[in-house]
CSV table of C-alpha atoms and ligand atoms in Angstrom, one decimal:
chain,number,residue,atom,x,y,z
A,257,UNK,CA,0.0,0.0,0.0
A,258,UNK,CA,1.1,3.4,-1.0
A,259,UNK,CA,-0.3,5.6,1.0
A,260,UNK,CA,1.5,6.2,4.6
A,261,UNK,CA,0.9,8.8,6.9
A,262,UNK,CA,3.6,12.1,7.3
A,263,UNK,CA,5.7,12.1,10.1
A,264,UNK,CA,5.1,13.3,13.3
A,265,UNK,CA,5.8,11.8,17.4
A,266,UNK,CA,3.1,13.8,19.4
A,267,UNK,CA,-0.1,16.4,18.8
A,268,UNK,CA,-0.4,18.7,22.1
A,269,UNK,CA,-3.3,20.7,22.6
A,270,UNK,CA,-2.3,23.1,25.7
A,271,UNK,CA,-4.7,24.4,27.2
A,272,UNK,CA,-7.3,25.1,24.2
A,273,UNK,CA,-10.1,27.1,24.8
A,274,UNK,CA,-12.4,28.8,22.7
A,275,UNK,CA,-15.0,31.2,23.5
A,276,UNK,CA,-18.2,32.5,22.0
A,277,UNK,CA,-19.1,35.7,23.8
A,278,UNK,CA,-19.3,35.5,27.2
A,279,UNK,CA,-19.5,31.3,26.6
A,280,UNK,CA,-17.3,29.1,27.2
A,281,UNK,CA,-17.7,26.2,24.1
A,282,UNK,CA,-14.4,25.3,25.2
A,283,UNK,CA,-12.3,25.5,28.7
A,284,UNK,CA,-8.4,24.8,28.9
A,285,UNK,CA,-8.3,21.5,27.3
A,286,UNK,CA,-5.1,19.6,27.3
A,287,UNK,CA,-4.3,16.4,25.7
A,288,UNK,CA,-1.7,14.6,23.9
A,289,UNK,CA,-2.1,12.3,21.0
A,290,UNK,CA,0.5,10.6,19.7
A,291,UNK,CA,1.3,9.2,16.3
A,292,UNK,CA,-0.8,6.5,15.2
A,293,UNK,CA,-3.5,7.0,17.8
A,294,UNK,CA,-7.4,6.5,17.1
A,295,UNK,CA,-8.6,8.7,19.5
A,296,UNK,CA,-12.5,9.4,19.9
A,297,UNK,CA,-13.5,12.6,20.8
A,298,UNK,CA,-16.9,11.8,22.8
A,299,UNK,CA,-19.6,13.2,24.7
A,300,UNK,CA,-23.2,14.5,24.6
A,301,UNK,CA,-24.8,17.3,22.4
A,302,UNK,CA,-22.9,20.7,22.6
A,303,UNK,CA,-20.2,19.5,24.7
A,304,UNK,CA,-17.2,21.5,22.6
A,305,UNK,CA,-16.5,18.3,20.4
A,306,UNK,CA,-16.9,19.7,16.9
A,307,UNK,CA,-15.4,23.2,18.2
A,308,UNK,CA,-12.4,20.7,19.0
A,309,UNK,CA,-11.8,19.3,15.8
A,310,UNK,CA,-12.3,22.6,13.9
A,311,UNK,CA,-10.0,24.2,16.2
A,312,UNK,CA,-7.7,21.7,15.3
A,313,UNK,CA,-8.5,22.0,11.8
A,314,UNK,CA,-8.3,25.7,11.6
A,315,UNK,CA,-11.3,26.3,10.6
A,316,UNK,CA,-12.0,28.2,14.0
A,317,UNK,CA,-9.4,30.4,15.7
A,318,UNK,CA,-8.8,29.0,19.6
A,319,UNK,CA,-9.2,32.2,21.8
A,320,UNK,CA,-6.5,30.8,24.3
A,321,UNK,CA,-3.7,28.5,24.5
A,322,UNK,CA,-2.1,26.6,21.7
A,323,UNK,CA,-1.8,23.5,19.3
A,324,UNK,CA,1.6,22.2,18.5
A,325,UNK,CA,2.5,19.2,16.3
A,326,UNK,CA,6.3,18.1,17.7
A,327,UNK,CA,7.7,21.0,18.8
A,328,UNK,CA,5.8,23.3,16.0
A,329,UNK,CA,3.3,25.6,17.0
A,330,UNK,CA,0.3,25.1,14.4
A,331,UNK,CA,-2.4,27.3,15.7
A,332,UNK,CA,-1.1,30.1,14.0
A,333,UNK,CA,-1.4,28.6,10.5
A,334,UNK,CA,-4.0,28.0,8.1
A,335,UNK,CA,-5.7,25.0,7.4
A,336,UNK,CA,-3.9,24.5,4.1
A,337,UNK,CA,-0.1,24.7,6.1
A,338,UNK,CA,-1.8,22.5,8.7
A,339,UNK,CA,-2.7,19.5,5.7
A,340,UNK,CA,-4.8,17.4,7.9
A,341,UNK,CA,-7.5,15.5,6.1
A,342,UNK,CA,-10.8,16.3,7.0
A,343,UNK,CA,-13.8,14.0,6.7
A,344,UNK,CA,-17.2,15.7,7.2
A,345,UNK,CA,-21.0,14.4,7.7
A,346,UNK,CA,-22.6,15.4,5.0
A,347,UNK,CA,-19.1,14.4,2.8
A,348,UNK,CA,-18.9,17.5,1.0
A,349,UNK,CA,-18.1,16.3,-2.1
A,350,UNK,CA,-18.3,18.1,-5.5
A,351,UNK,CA,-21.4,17.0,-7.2
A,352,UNK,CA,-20.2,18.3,-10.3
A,353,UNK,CA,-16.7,16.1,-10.7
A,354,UNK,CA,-16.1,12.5,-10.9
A,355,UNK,CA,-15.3,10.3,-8.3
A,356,UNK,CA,-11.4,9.8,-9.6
A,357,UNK,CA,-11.3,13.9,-10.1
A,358,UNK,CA,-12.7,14.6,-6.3
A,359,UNK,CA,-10.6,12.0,-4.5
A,360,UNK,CA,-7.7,13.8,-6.9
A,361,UNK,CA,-8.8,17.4,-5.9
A,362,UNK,CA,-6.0,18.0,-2.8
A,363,UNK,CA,-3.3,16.4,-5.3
A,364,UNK,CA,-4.5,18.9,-8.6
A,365,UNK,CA,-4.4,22.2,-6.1
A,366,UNK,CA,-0.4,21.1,-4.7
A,367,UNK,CA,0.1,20.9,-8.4
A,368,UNK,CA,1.2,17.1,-8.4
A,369,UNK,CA,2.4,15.9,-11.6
A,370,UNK,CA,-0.6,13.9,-13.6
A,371,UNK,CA,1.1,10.6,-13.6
A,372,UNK,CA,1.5,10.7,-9.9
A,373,UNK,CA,-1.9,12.0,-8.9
A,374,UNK,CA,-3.0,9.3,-11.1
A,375,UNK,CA,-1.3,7.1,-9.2
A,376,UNK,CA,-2.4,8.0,-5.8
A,377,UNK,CA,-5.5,8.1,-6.9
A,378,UNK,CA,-6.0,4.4,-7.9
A,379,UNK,CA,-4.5,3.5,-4.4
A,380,UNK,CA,-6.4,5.5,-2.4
A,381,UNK,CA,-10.1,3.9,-4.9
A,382,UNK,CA,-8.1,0.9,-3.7
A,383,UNK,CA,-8.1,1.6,0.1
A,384,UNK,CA,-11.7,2.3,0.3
A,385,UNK,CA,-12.3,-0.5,-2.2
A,386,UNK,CA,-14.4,1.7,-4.9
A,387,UNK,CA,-12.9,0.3,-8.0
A,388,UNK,CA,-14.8,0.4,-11.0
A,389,UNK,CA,-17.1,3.2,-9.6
A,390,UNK,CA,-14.0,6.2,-10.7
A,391,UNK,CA,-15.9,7.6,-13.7
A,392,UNK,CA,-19.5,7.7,-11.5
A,393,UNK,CA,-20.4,11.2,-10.3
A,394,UNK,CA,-21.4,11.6,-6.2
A,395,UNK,CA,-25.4,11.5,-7.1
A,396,UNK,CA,-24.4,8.1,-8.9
A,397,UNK,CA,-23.3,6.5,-5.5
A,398,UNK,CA,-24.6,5.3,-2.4
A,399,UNK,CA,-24.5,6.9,1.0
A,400,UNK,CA,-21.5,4.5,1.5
A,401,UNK,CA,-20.1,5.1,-1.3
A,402,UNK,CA,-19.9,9.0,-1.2
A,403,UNK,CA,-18.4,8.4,2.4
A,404,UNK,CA,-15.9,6.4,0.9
A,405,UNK,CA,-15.1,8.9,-1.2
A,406,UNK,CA,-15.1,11.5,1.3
A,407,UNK,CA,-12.0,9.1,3.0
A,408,UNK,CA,-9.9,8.5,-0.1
A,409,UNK,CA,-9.8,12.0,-0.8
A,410,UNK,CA,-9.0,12.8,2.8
A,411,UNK,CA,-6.3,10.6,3.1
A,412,UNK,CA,-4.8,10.8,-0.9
A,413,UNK,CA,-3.0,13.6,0.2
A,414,UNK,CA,-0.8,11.4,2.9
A,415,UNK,CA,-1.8,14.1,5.8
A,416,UNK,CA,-0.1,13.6,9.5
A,417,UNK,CA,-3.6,13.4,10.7
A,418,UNK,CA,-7.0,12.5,9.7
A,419,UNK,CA,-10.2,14.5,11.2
A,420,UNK,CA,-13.3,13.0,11.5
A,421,UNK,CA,-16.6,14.6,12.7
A,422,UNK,CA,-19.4,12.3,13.2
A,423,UNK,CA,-18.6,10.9,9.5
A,424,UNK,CA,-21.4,8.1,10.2
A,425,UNK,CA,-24.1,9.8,11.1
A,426,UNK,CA,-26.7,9.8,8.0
A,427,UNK,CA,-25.8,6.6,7.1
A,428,UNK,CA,-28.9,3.8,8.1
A,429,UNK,CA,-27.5,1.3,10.9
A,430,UNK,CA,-26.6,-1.9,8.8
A,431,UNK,CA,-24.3,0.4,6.7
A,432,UNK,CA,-22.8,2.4,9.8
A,433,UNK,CA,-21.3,-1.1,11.1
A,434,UNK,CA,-20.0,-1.8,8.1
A,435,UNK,CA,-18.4,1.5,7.6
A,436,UNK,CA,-16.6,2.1,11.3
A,437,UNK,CA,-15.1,-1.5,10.2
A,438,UNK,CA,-13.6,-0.2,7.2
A,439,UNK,CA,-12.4,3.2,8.9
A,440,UNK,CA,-10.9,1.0,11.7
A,441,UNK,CA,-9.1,-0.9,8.9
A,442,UNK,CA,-8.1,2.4,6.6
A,443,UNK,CA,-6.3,3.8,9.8
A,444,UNK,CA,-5.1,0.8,10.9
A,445,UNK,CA,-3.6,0.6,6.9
A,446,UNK,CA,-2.4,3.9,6.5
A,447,UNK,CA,-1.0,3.5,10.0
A,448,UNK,CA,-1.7,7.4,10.5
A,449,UNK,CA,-3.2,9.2,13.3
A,450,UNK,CA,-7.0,10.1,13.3
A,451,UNK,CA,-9.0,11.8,15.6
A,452,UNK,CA,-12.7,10.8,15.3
A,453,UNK,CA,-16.0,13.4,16.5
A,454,UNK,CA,-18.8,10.8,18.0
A,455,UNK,CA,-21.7,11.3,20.6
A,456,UNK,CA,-22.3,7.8,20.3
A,457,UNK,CA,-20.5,5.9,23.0
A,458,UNK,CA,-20.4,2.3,20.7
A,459,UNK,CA,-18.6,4.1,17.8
A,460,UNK,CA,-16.2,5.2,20.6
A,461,UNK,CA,-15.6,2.0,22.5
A,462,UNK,CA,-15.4,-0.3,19.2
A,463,UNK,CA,-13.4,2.4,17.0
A,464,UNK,CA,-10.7,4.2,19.7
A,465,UNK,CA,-7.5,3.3,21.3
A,466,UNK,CA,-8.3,6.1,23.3
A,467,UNK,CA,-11.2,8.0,24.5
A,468,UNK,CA,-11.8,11.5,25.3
A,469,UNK,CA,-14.6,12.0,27.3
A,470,UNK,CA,-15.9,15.7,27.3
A,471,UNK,CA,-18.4,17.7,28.8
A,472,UNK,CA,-19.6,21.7,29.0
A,473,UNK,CA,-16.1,22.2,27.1
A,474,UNK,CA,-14.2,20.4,29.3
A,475,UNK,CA,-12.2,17.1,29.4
A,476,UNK,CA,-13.7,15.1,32.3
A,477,UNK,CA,-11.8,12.1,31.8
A,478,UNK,CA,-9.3,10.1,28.9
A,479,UNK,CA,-8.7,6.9,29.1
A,480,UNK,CA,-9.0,3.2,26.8
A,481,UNK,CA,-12.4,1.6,25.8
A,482,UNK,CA,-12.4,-0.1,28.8
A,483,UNK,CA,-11.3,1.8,31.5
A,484,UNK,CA,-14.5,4.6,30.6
A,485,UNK,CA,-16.4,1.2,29.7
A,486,UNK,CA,-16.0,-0.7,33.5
A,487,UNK,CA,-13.9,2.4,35.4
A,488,UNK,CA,-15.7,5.7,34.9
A,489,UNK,CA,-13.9,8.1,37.0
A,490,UNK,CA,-17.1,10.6,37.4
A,491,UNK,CA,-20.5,10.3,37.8
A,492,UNK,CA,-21.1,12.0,35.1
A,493,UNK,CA,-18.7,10.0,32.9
A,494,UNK,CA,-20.7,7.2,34.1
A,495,UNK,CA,-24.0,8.1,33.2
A,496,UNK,CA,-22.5,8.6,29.8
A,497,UNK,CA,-21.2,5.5,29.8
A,498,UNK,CA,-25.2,3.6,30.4
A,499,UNK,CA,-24.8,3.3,34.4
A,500,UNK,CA,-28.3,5.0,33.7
A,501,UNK,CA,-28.9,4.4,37.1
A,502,UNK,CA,-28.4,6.1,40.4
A,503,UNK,CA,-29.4,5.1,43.8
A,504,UNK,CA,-28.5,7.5,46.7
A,505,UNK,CA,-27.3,5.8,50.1
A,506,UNK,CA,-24.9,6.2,53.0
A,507,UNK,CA,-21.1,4.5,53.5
A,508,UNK,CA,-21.7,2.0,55.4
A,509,UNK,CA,-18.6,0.0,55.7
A,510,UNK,CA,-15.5,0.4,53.5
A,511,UNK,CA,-12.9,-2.1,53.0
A,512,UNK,CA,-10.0,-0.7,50.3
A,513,UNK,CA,-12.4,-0.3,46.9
A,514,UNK,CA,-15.5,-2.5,48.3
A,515,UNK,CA,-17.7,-0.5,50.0
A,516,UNK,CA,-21.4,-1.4,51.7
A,517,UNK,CA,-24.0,1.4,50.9
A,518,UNK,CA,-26.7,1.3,53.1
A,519,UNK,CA,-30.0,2.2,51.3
A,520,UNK,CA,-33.2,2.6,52.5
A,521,UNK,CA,-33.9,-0.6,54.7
A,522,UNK,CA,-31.2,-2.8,53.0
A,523,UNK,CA,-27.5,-3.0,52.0
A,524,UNK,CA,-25.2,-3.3,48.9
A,525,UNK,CA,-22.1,-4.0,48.3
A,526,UNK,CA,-20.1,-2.1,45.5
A,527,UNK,CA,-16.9,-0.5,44.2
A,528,UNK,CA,-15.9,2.6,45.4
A,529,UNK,CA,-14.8,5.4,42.8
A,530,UNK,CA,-14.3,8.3,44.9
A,531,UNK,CA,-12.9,8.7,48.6
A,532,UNK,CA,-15.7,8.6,50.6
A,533,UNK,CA,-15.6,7.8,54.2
A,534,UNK,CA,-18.2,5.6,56.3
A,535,UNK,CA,-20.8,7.7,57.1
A,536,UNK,CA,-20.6,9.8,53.5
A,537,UNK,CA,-23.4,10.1,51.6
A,538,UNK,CA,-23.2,8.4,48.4
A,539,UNK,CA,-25.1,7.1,44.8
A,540,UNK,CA,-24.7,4.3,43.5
A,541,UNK,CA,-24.1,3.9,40.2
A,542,UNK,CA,-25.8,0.9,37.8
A,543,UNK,CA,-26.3,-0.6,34.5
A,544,UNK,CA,-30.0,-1.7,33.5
A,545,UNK,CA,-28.3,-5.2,32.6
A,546,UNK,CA,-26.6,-5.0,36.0
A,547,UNK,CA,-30.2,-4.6,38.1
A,548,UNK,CA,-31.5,-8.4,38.2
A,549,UNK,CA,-34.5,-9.4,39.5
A,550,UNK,CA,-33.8,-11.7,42.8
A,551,UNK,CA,-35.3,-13.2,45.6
A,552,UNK,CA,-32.6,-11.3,47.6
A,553,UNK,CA,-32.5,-8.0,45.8
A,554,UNK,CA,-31.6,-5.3,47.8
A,555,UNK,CA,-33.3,-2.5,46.0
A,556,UNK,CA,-37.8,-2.9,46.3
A,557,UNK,CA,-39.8,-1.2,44.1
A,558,UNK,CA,-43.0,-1.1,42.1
A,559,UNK,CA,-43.0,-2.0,38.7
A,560,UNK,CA,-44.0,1.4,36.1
A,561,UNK,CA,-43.8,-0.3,32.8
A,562,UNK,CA,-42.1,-2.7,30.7
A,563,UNK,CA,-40.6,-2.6,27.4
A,564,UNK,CA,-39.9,-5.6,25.0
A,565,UNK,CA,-36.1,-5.9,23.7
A,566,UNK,CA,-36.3,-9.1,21.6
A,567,UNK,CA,-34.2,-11.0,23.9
A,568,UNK,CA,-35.5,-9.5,27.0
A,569,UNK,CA,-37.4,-7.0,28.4
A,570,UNK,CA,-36.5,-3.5,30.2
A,571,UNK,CA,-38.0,-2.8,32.9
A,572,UNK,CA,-38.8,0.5,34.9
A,573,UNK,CA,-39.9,0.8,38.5
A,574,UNK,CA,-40.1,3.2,41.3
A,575,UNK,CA,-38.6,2.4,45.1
A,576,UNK,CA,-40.6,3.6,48.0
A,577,UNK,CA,-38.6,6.9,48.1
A,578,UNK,CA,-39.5,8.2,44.2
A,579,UNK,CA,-36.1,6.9,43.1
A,580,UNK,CA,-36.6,5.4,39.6
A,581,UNK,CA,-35.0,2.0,38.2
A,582,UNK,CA,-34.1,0.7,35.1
A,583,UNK,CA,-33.5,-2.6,34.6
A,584,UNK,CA,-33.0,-6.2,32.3
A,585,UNK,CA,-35.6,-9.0,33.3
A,586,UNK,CA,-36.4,-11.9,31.6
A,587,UNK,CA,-39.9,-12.2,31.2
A,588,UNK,CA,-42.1,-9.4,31.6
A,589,UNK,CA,-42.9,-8.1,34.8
A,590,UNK,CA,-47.0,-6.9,35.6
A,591,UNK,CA,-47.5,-3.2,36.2
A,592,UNK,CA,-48.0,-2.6,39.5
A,593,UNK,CA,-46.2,-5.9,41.2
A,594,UNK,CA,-43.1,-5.6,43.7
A,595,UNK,CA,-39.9,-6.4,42.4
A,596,UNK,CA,-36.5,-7.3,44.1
A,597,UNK,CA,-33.8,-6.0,42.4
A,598,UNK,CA,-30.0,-7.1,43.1
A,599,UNK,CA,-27.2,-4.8,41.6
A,600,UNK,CA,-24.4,-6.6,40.6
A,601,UNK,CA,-21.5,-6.0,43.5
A,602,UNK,CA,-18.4,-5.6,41.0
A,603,UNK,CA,-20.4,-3.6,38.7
A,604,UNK,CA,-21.8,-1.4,40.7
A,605,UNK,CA,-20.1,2.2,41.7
A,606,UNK,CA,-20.1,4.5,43.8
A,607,UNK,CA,-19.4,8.3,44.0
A,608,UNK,CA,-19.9,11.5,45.9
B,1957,ATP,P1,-23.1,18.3,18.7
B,1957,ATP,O1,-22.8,16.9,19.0
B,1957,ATP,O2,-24.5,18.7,18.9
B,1957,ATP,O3,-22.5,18.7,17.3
B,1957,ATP,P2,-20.7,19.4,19.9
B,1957,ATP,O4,-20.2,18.7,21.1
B,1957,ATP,O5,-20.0,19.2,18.6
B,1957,ATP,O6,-22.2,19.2,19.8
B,1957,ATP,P3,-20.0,22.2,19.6
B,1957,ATP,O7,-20.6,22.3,18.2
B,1957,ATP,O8,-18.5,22.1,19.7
B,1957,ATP,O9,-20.7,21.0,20.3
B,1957,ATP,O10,-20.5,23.4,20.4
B,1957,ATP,C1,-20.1,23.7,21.8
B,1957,ATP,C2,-20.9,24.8,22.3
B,1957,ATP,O11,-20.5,26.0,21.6
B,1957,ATP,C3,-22.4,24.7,22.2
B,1957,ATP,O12,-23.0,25.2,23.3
B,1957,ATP,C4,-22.7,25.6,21.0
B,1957,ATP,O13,-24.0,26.1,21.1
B,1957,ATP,C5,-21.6,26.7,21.1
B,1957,ATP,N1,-21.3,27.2,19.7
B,1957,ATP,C6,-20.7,26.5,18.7
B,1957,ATP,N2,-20.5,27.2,17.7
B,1957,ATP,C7,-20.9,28.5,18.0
B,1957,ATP,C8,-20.9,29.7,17.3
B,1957,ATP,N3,-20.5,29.9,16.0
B,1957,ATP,N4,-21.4,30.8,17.9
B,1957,ATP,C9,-21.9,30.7,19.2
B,1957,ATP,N5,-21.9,29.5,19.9
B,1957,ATP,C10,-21.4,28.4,19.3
């Protein structure tokens, strides 16, 4: 394969913030990628993640800190002396020119010779496997297809890093599997570095070697699939994360990491995540597929509603104190009738 990413050992964004007004879309955020990285920029609606990546991009002037690539400060430069590859939502392409001339558009405008764009060209159709479709205009193709496109022409141009923002998104569900595949396998090919816009937690965990978890413009925690996936550092990272939900209870007892919570009438044992002392109030944090119906649940309440799943049904209920539970069950459970609910001890956590 011909294409291979530029050079570079480290990104660094110091202290980045951008503001709009008197808003904050983005407060001091630090982080540093290094070369080869998939790293997922992640977190809900408004949270700074596209101002990120177009800060990054230079698209958007940061109003504080800086951006360096190595020891090179970049924020200063345009996005054409930055050459990162950018791959949009809605693609972007040119309606108007062939496949072969858009994916050869960043190679005609550095004035590449025409044998040599014509080479890159066919490697890069290669990469995102579109032979025979060169000659086709965008409106010829599929969703899929122009997204390809969108890809091969981001990454013809061998750029040290590859932008992504939410490239997935209009595409329907079957094709958006098949698609994070072939990005994992283009990065992983090019052996570049790409930083990747999603608010959908499964793109992050399945796509990133790294995931940056923000919120309100600010990073709340970094860390691998797993450790946001089972180790959520906040709450709030948590709840992110599907712990959807949260029981509020009092240290009990605390042995190292396992902790009893005493709640209303009962007890349960879980993982601490913050320092809390016995005697701290404390909420317990819980998956729905974590909450299982038992004889010897801890947690009593009245069954709201049930949905089916296919598998299995989700149910909702309501503890004596108004707290409300969400949680797996295997048959359906009546509206109205009691259920015992047992959170699972090492997946449950528990924070301030
Ligand atoms: P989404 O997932 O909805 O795209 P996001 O995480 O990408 O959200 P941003 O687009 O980065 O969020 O926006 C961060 C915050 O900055 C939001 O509160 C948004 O309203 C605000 N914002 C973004 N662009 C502008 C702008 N040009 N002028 C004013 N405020 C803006």
């Amino acid at each position: 394969m011909a294409i291979h990413a530029a050079d570079f050992r480290e990104l660094r964004l110091d202290r980045l913030s951008r503001q709009f007004g008197a808003m904050n879309a983005l407060n001091d955020v630090s982080l540093t990628v290094r070369r080869g990285e998939f790293i997922a920029l992640l977190g809900p609606s408004g949270c700074g993640k596209s101002t990120t990546l177009n800060c990054l991009a230079g698209l958007l002037p940061a109003t504080g800190g800086g951006i360096f690539l190595d020891d090179r400060r970049i924020d200063n430069l345009p996005p054409e002396q930055r050459g990162f590859g950018m791959v949009f939502q809605n693609y972007a392409l040119f309606p108007h020119m062939s496949v072969r001339k858009n994916i050869g558009f960043g190679l005609t405008m550095r004035r590449v010779s025409k044998a040599e764009i014509a080479r890159r060209v066919a490697d890069a159709v290669a990469l995102v496997r579109l032979q025979g479709q060169e000659d086709k205009l965008p409106g010829q193709l599929s969703g899929g297809q122009q997204q390809r496109v969108a890809i091969a022409r981001a990454v013809v141009v061998e750029p040290p890093l590859v932008l992504m923002d939410e490239p997935l998104s209009n595409l329907d569900a079957k094709l958006r599997l098949e698609m994070r595949a072939e990005i994992r396998r283009i990065h992983t090919t090019m052996g570049g570095t790409t930083i990747y816009v999603t608010h959908d937690q499964e793109e992050a965990l399945s796509l990133a070697d790294r995931i940056v978890l923000l919120r309100d413009g600010s990073v709340r925690q970094v860390g691998t699939p797993d450790e946001l996936y089972n180790r959520p550092a906040h709450l709030d990272v948590a709840e992110f994360m599907g712990f959807r939900n949260r029981v509020p209870g009092r240290v009990a007892q605390r042995d190292g990491d396992q902790v009893i919570v005493a709640v209303e009438n009962a007890t349960v044992v879980a993982q601490l995540r913050e320092d809390l002392a016995p005697g701290a109030e404390a909420v317990l944090a819980v998956r729905p597929e974590d909450l299982v119906a038992s004889d010897d649940g801890a947690l009593v309440a009245t069954v709201t509603s049930t949905e089916f799943r296919g598998r299995d049904h989700t149910g909702f209920a309501r503890m004596a104190d108004g707290t409300e539970l969400v949680f797996h069950s295997e048959h359906s459970a009546p509206r109205g009738s009691i259920v015992r609910l047992r959170p699972a001890p090492e997946r449950t956590l528990v924070f301030a």
